[in-house]
mmCIF file of C-alpha atoms in Angstrom:
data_model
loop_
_atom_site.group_PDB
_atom_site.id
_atom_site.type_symbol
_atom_site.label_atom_id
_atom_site.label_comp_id
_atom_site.label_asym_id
_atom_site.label_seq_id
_atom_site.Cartn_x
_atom_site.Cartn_y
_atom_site.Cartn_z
ATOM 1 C CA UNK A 1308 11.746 22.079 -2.200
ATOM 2 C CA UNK A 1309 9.770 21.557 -5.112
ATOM 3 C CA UNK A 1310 11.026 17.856 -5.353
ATOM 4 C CA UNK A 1311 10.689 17.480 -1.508
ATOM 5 C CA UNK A 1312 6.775 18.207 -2.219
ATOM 6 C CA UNK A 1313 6.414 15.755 -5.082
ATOM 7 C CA UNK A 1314 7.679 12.775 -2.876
ATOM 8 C CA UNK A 1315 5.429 14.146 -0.257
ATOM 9 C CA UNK A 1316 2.249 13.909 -2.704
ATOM 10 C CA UNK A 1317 3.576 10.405 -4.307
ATOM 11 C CA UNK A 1318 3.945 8.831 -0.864
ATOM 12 C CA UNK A 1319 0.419 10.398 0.273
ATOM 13 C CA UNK A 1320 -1.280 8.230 -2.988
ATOM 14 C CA UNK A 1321 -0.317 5.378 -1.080
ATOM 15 C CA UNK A 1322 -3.364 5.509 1.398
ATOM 16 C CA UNK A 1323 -0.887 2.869 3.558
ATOM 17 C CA UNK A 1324 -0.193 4.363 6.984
ATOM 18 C CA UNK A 1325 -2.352 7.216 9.316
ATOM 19 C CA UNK A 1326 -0.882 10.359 10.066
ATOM 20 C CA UNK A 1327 2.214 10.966 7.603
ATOM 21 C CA UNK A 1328 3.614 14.026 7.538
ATOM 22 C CA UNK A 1329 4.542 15.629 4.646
ATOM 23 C CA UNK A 1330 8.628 15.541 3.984
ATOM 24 C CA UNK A 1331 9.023 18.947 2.831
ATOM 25 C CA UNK A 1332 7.717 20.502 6.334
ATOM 26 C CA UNK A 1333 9.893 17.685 8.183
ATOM 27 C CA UNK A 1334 12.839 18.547 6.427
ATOM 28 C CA UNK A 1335 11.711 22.522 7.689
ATOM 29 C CA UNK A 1336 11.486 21.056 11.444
ATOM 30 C CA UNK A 1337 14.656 19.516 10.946
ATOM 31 C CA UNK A 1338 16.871 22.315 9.713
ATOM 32 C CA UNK A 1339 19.461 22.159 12.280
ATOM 33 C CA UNK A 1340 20.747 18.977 11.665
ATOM 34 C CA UNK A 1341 24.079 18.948 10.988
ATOM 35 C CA UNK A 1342 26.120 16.287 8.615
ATOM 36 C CA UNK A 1343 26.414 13.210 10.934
ATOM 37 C CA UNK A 1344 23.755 14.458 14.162
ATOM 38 C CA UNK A 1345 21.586 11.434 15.211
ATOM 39 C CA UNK A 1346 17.592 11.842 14.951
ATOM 40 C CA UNK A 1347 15.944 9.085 17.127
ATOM 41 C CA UNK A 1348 12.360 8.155 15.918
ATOM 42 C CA UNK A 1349 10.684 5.673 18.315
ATOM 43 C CA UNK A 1350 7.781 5.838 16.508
ATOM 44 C CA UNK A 1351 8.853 5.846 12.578
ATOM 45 C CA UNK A 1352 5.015 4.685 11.166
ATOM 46 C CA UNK A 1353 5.473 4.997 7.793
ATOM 47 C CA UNK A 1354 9.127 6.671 7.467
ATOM 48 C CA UNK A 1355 8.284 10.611 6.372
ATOM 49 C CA UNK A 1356 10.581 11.905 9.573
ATOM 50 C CA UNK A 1357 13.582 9.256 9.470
ATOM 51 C CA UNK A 1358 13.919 9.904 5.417
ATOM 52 C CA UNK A 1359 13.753 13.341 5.757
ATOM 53 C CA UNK A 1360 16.210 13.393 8.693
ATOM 54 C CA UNK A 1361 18.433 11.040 6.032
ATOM 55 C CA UNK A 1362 17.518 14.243 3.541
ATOM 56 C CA UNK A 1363 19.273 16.689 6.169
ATOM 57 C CA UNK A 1364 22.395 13.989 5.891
ATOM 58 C CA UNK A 1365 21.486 13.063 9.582
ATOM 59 C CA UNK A 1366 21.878 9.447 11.063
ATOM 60 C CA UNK A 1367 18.464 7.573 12.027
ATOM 61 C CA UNK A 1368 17.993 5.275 14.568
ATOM 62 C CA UNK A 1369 14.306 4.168 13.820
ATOM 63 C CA UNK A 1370 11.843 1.796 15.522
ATOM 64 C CA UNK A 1371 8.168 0.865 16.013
ATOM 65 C CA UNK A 1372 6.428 -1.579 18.048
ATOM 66 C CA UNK A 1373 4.575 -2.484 14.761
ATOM 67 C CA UNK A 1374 6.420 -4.321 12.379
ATOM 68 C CA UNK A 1375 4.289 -3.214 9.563
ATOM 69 C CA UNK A 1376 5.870 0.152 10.293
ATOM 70 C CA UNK A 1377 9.401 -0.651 10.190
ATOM 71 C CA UNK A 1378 8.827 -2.733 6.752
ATOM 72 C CA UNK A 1379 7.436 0.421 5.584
ATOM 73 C CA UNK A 1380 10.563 2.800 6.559
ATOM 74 C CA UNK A 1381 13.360 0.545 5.890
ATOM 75 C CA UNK A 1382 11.749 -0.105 2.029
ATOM 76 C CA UNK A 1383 10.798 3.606 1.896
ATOM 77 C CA UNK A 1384 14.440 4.879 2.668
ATOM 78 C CA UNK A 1385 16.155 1.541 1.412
ATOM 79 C CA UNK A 1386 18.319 2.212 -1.746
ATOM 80 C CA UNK A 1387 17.099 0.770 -5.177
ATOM 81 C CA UNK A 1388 18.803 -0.409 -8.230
ATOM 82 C CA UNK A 1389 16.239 1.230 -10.695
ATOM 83 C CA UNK A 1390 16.748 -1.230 -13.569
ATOM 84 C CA UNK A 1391 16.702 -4.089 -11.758
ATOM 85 C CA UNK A 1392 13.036 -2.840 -10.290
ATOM 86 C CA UNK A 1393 11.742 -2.203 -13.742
ATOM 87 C CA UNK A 1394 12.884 -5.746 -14.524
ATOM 88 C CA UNK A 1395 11.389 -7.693 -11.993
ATOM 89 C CA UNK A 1396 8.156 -5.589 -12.405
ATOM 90 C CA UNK A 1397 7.952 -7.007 -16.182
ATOM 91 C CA UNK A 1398 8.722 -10.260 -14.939
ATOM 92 C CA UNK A 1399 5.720 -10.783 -12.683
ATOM 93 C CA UNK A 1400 3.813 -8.639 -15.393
ATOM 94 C CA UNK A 1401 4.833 -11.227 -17.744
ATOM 95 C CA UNK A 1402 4.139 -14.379 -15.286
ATOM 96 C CA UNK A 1403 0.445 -13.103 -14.317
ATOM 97 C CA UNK A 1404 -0.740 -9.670 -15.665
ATOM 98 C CA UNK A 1405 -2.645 -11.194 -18.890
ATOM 99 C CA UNK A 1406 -4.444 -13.822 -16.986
ATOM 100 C CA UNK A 1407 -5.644 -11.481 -14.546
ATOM 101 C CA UNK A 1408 -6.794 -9.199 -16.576
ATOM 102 C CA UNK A 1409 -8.512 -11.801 -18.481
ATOM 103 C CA UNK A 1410 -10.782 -11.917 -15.424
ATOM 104 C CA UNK A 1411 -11.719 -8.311 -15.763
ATOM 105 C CA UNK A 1412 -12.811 -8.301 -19.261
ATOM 106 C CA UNK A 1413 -16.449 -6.674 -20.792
ATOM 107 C CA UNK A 1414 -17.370 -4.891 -24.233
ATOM 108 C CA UNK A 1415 -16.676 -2.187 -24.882
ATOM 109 C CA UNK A 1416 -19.594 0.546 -24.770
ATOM 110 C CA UNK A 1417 -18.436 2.159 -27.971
ATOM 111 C CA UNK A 1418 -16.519 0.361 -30.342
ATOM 112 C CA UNK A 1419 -17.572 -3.374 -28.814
ATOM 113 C CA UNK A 1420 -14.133 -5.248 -28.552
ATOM 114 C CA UNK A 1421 -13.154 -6.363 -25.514
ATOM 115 C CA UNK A 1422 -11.912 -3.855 -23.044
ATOM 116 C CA UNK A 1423 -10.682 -3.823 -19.332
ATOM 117 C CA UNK A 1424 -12.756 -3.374 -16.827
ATOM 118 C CA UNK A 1425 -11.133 -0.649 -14.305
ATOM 119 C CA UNK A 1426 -13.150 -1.570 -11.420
ATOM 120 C CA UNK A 1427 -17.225 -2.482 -10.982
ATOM 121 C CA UNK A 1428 -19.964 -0.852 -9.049
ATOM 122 C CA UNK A 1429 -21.216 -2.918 -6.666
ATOM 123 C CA UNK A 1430 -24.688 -2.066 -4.395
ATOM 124 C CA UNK A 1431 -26.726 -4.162 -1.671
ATOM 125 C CA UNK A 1432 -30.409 -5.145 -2.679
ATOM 126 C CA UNK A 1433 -30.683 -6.501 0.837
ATOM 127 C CA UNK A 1434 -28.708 -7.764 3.794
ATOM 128 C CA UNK A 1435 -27.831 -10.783 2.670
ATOM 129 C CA UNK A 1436 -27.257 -9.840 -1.108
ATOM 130 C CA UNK A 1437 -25.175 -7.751 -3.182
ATOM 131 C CA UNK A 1438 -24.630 -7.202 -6.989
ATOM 132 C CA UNK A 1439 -22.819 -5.099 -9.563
ATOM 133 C CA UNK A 1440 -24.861 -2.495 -11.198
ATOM 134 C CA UNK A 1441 -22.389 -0.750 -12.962
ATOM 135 C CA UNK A 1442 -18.980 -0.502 -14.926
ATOM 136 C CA UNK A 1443 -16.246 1.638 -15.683
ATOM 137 C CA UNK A 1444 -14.169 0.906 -18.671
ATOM 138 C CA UNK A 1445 -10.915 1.609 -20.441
ATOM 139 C CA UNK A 1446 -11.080 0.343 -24.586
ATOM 140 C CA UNK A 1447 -7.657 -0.186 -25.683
ATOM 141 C CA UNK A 1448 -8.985 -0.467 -28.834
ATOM 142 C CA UNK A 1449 -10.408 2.770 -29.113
ATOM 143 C CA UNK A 1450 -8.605 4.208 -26.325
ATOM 144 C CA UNK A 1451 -11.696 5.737 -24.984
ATOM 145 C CA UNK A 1452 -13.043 5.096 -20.923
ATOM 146 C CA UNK A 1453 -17.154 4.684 -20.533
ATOM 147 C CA UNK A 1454 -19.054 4.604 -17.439
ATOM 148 C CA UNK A 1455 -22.187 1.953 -18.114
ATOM 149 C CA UNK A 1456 -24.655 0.175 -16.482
ATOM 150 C CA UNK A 1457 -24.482 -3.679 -16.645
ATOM 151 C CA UNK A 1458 -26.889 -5.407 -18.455
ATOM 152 C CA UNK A 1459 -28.526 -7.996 -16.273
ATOM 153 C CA UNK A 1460 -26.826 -11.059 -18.440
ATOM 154 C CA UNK A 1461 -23.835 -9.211 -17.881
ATOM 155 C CA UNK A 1462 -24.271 -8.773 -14.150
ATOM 156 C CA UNK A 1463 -24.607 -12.003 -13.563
ATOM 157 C CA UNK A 1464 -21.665 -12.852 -15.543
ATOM 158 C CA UNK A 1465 -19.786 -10.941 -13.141
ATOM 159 C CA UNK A 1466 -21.778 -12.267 -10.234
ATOM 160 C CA UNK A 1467 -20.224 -15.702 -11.371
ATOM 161 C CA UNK A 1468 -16.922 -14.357 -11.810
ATOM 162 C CA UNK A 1469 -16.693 -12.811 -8.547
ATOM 163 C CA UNK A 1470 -17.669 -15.857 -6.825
ATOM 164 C CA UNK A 1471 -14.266 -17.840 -8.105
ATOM 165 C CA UNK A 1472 -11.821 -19.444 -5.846
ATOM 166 C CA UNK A 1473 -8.316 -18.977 -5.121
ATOM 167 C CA UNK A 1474 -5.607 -21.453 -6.891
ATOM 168 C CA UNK A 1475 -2.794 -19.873 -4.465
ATOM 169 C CA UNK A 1476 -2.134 -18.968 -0.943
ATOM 170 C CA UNK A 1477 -4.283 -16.535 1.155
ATOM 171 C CA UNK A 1478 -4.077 -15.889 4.822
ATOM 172 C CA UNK A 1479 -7.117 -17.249 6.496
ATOM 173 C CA UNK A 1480 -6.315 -15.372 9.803
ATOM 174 C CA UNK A 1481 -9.423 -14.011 12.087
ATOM 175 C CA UNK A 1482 -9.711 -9.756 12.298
ATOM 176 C CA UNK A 1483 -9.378 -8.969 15.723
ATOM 177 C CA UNK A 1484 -10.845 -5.572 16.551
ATOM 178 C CA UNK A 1485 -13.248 -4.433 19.226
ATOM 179 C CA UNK A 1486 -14.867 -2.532 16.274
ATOM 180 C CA UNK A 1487 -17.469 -4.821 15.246
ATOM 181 C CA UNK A 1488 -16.109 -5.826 12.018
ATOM 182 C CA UNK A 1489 -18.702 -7.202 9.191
ATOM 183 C CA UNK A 1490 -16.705 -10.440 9.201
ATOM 184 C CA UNK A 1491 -14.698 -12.744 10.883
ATOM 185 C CA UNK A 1492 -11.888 -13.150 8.398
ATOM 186 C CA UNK A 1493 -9.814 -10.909 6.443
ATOM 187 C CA UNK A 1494 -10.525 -12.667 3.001
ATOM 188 C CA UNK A 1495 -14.136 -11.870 3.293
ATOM 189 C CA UNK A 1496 -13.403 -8.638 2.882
ATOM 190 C CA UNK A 1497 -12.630 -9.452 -0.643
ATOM 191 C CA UNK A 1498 -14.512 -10.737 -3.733
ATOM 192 C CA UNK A 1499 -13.263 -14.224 -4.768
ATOM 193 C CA UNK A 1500 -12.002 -12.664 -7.591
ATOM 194 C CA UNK A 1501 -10.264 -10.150 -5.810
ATOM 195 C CA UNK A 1502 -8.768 -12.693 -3.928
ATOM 196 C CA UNK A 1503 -8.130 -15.380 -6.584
ATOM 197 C CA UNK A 1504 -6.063 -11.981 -8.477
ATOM 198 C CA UNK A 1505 -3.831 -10.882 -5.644
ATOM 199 C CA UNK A 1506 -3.177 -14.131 -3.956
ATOM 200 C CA UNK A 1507 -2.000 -15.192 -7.708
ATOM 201 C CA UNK A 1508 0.102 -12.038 -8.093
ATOM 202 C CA UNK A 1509 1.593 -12.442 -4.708
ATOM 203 C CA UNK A 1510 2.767 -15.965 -5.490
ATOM 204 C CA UNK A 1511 4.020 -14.310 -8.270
ATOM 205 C CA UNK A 1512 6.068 -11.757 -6.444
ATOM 206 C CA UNK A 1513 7.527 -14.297 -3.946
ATOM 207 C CA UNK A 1514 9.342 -15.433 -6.888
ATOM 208 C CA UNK A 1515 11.148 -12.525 -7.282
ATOM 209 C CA UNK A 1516 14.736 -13.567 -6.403
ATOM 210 C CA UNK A 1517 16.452 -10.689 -5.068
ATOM 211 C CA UNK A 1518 15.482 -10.197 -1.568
ATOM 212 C CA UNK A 1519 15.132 -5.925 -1.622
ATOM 213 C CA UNK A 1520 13.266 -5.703 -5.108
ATOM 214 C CA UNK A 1521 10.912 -8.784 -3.638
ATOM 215 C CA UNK A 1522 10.540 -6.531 -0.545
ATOM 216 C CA UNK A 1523 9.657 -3.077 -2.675
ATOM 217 C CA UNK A 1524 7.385 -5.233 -4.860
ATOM 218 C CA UNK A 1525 5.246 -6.304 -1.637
ATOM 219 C CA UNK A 1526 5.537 -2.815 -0.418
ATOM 220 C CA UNK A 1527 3.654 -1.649 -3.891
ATOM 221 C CA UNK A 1528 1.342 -5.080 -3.156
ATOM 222 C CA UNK A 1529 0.838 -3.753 0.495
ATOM 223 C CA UNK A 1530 -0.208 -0.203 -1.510
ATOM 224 C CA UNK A 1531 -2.998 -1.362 -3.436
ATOM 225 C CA UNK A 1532 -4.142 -3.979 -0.923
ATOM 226 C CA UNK A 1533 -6.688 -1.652 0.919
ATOM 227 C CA UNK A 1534 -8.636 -0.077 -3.128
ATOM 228 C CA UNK A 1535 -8.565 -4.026 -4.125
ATOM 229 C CA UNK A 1536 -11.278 -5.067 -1.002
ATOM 230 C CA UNK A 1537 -14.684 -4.472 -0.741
ATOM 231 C CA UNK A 1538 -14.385 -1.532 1.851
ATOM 232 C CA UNK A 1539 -13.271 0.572 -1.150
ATOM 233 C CA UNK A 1540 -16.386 3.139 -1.182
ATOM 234 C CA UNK A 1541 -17.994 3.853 -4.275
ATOM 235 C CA UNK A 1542 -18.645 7.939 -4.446
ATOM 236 C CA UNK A 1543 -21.110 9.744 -6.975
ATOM 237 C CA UNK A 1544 -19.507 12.885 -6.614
ATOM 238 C CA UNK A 1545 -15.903 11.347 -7.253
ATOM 239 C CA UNK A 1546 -16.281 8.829 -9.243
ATOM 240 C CA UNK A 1547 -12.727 7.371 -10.485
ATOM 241 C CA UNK A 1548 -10.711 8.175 -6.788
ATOM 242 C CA UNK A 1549 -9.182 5.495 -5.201
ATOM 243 C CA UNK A 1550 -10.131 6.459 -1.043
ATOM 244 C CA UNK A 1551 -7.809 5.595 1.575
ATOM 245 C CA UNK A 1552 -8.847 4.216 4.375
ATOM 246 C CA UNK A 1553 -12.136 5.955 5.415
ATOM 247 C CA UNK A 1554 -13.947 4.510 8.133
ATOM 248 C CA UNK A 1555 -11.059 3.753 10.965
ATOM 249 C CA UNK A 1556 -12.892 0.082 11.372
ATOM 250 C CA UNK A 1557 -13.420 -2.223 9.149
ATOM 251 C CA UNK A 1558 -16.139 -1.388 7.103
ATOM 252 C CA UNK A 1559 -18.315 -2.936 4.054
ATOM 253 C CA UNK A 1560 -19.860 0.334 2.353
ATOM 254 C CA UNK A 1561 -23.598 -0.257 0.391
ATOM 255 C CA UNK A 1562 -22.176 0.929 -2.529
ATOM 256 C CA UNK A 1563 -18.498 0.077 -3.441
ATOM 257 C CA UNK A 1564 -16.071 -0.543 -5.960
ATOM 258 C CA UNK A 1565 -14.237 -3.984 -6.929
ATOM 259 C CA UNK A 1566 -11.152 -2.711 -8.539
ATOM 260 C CA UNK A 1567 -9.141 -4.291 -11.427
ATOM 261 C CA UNK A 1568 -5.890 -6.072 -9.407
ATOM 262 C CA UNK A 1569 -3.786 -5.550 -12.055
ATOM 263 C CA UNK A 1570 -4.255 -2.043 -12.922
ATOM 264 C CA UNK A 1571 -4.112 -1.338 -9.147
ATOM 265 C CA UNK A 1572 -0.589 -2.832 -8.887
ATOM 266 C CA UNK A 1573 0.388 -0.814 -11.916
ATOM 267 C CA UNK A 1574 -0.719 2.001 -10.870
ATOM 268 C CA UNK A 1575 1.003 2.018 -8.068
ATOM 269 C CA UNK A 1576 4.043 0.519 -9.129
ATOM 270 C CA UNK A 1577 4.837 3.485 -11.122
ATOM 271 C CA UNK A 1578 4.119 5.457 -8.220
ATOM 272 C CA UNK A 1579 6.361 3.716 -6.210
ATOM 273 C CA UNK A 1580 8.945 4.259 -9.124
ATOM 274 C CA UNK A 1581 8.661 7.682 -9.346
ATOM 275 C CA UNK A 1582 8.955 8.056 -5.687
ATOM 276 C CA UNK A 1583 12.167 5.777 -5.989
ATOM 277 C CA UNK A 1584 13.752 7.922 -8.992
ATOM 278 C CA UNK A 1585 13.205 11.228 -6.764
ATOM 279 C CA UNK A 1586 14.387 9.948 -3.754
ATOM 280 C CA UNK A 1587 17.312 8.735 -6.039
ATOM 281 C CA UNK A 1588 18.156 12.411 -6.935
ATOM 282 C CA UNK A 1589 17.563 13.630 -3.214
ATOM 283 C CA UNK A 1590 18.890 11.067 -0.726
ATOM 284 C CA UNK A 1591 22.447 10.304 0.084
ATOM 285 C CA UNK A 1592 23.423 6.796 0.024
ATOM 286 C CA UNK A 1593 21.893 4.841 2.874
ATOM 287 C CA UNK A 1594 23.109 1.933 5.010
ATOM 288 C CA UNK A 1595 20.734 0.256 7.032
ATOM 289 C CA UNK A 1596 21.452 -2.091 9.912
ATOM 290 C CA UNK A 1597 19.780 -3.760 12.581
ATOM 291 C CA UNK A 1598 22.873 -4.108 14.547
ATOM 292 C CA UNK A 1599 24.193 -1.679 17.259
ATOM 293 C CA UNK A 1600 27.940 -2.259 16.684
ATOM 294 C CA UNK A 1601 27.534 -1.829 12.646
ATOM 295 C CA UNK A 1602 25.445 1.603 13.505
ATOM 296 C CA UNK A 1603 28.582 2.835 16.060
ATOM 297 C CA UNK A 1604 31.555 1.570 14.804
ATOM 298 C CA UNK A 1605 30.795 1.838 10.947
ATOM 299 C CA UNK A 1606 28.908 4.671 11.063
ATOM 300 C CA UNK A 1607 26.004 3.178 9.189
ATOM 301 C CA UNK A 1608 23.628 6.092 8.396
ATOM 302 C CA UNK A 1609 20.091 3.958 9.668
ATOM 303 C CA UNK A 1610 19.408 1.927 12.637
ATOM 304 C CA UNK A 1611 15.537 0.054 12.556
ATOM 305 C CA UNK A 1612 14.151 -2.499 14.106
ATOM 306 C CA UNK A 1613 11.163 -3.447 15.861
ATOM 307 C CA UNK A 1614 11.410 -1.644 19.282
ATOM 308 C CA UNK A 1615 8.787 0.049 22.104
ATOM 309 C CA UNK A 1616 9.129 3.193 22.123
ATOM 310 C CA UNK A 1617 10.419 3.611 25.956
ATOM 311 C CA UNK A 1618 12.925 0.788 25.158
ATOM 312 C CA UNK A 1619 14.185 2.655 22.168
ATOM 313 C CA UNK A 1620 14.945 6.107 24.502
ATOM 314 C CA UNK A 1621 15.739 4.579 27.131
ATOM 315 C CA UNK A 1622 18.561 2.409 25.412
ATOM 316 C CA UNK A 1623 19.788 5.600 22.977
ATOM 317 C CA UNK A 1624 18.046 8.746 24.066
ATOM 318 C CA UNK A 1625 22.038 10.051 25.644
ATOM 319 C CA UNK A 1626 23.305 8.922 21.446
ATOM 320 C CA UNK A 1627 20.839 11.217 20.213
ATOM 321 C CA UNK A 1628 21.276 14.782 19.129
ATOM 322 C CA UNK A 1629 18.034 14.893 18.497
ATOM 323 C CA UNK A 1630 14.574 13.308 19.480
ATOM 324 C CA UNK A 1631 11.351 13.104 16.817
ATOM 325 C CA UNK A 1632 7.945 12.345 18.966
ATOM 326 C CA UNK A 1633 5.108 11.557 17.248
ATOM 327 C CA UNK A 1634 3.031 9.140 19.022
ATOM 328 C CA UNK A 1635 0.010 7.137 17.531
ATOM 329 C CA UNK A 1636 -3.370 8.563 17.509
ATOM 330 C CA UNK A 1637 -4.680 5.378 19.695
ATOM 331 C CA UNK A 1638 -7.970 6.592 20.565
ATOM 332 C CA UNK A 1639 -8.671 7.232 17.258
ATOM 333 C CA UNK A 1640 -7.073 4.513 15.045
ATOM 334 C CA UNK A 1641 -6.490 1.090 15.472
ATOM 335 C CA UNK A 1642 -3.126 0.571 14.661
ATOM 336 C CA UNK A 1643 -2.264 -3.097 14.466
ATOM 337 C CA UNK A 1644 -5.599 -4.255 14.047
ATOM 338 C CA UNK A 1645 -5.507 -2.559 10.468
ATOM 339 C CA UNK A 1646 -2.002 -3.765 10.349
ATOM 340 C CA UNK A 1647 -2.780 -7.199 10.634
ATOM 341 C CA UNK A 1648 -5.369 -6.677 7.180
ATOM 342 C CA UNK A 1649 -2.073 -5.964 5.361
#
């Protein structure tokens, strides 16, 4: 149970869907489920119920009208070759991690070599302007993290730098919300630098030849997406968390942080890793499928694909021993409008 709560508390870091609920109480709901008894999830958000139905050895058959959510299950309860993971990560790392961090560099407060900057303190000074006040540093020179305000030389050094422009790809699409967003695009919810970063390490990424360790990679990119923009709030009393998503609308806080990309996707890379290694230890081996016949006849232990909900119980409800509800909290969240900023 222990392990159950760790992948619960891993998969809650991610800050990447509303609602989860934690496996280890799942796996409690689901403690009838015999070896082989089919769960039907019509609504499978993030995946908590459909891998801990997989836990109890059950068979899935997943779906979601959101297709954010079923990328999210099938990579969550996908199985991993762990090597080849750690190999691809230090392949991009090696492709783009040195040149982005190159972008987040400032001296150090204490020993004065060149240190990382972990993410910047930015505040408005009026509606039309913002600018970074402070910095929080990690030295790996004298292995020591400082909190410091910027210098105004410095500050508008990193004025400048946040002002570059992307040499990749970046969506361009328009945020569609009834929610009166502060923009009109989903890039302006970035700094350029911020945007130069990730749409240089998701180029990167897409290079990535094997199709499921490109897909877990995005799923860590996907993770750190939200802490890399500009609605990543800035607390006094909590300095150094990372806040999930806060505000249920799109929201540009006065004071806010503009995280280093890299470290971000590090950081939760090795989440993600230790999520995978537990799961590893816990999960039987898992087929997924998007076909019916594969599901029946070969007795493939998950069935996802993008589905409503009503055409998901109609179609299976009689195949199902058993049925997991747990609708979206539409008055309160906006589902696919925040799925459409990932």
């Amino acid at each position: 149970m222990e392990s159950l709560s760790k992948i619960t508390r891993i998969i809650a870091r991610s800050h990447m869907y509303w609602g989860r609920k934690p496996i280890s109480d799942l796996v409690n709901i689901f403690e009838e489920i015999k070896d082989g008894d089919i769960v039907l999830d019509p609504f499978c958000g993030g995946g908590n119920p459909a891998l801990a139905a997989l836990i109890k050895c059950g068979r899935v058959i997943a779906g979601d009208l959101n297709p954010m959510a079923v990328f999210l299950t099938k990579v969550l309860i996908r199985p991993i070759n762990l090597a080849t993971l750690r190999s691809a990560f230090e392949d991009v790392a090696a492709v783009v991690s040195q040149n982005i961090l190159k972008n987040y560099e400032i001296k150090c407060p204490h020993c004065k070599h060149m240190a990382n900057i972990k993410y910047l303190v930015w505040a408005n000074k009026n509606k039309n302007e913002s600018i970074p006040e402070a910095v929080q540093v990690e030295c790996n020179q004298c292995h020591r993290g400082a909190s410091a305000e910027l210098s105004s030389a410095e500050a508008k050094r990193q004025l400048e730098l946040s002002q570059i422009s992307p040499k990749f790809w970046f969506p361009k699409n328009r945020i569609n919300s009834t929610r009166n967003p502060p923009v009109e695009h989903h890039y302006e919810l970035f700094t350029g630098r911020n945007l130069s970063m990730l749409a240089e390490l998701l180029h990167a990424i897409k290079q990535v030849p094997s199709q499921n360790t490109r897909d877990a990679l995005f799923y860590v990119f996907t993770a750190m997406l939200y802490s890399c923009s500009s609605m990543q709030m800035f607390s006094e009393k909590e300095p150094r968390s990372s806040r999930g998503w806060q505000a249920l609308r799109f929201y540009i806080p006065p004071t806010r942080k503009e995280i280093n990309v890299w470290l971000a996707f590090e950081g939760r890379y090795d989440n993600f890793l230790k999520c995978k290694e537990e799961l590893s230890r816990n999960l039987p081996a898992v087929r997924i499928t998007d076909s019916v016949e594969e599901f029946s006849s070969k007795k493939y232990e998950a069935f996802l694909f993008k589905a409503d909900a009503f055409d998901l119980i109609s179609h299976f409800g009689q195949k199902a021993n058993f049925l997991f509800l747990d609708p979206p909290y539409i008055d309160d969240i906006d589902y696919f409008g925040f799925s459409e900023f990932w």
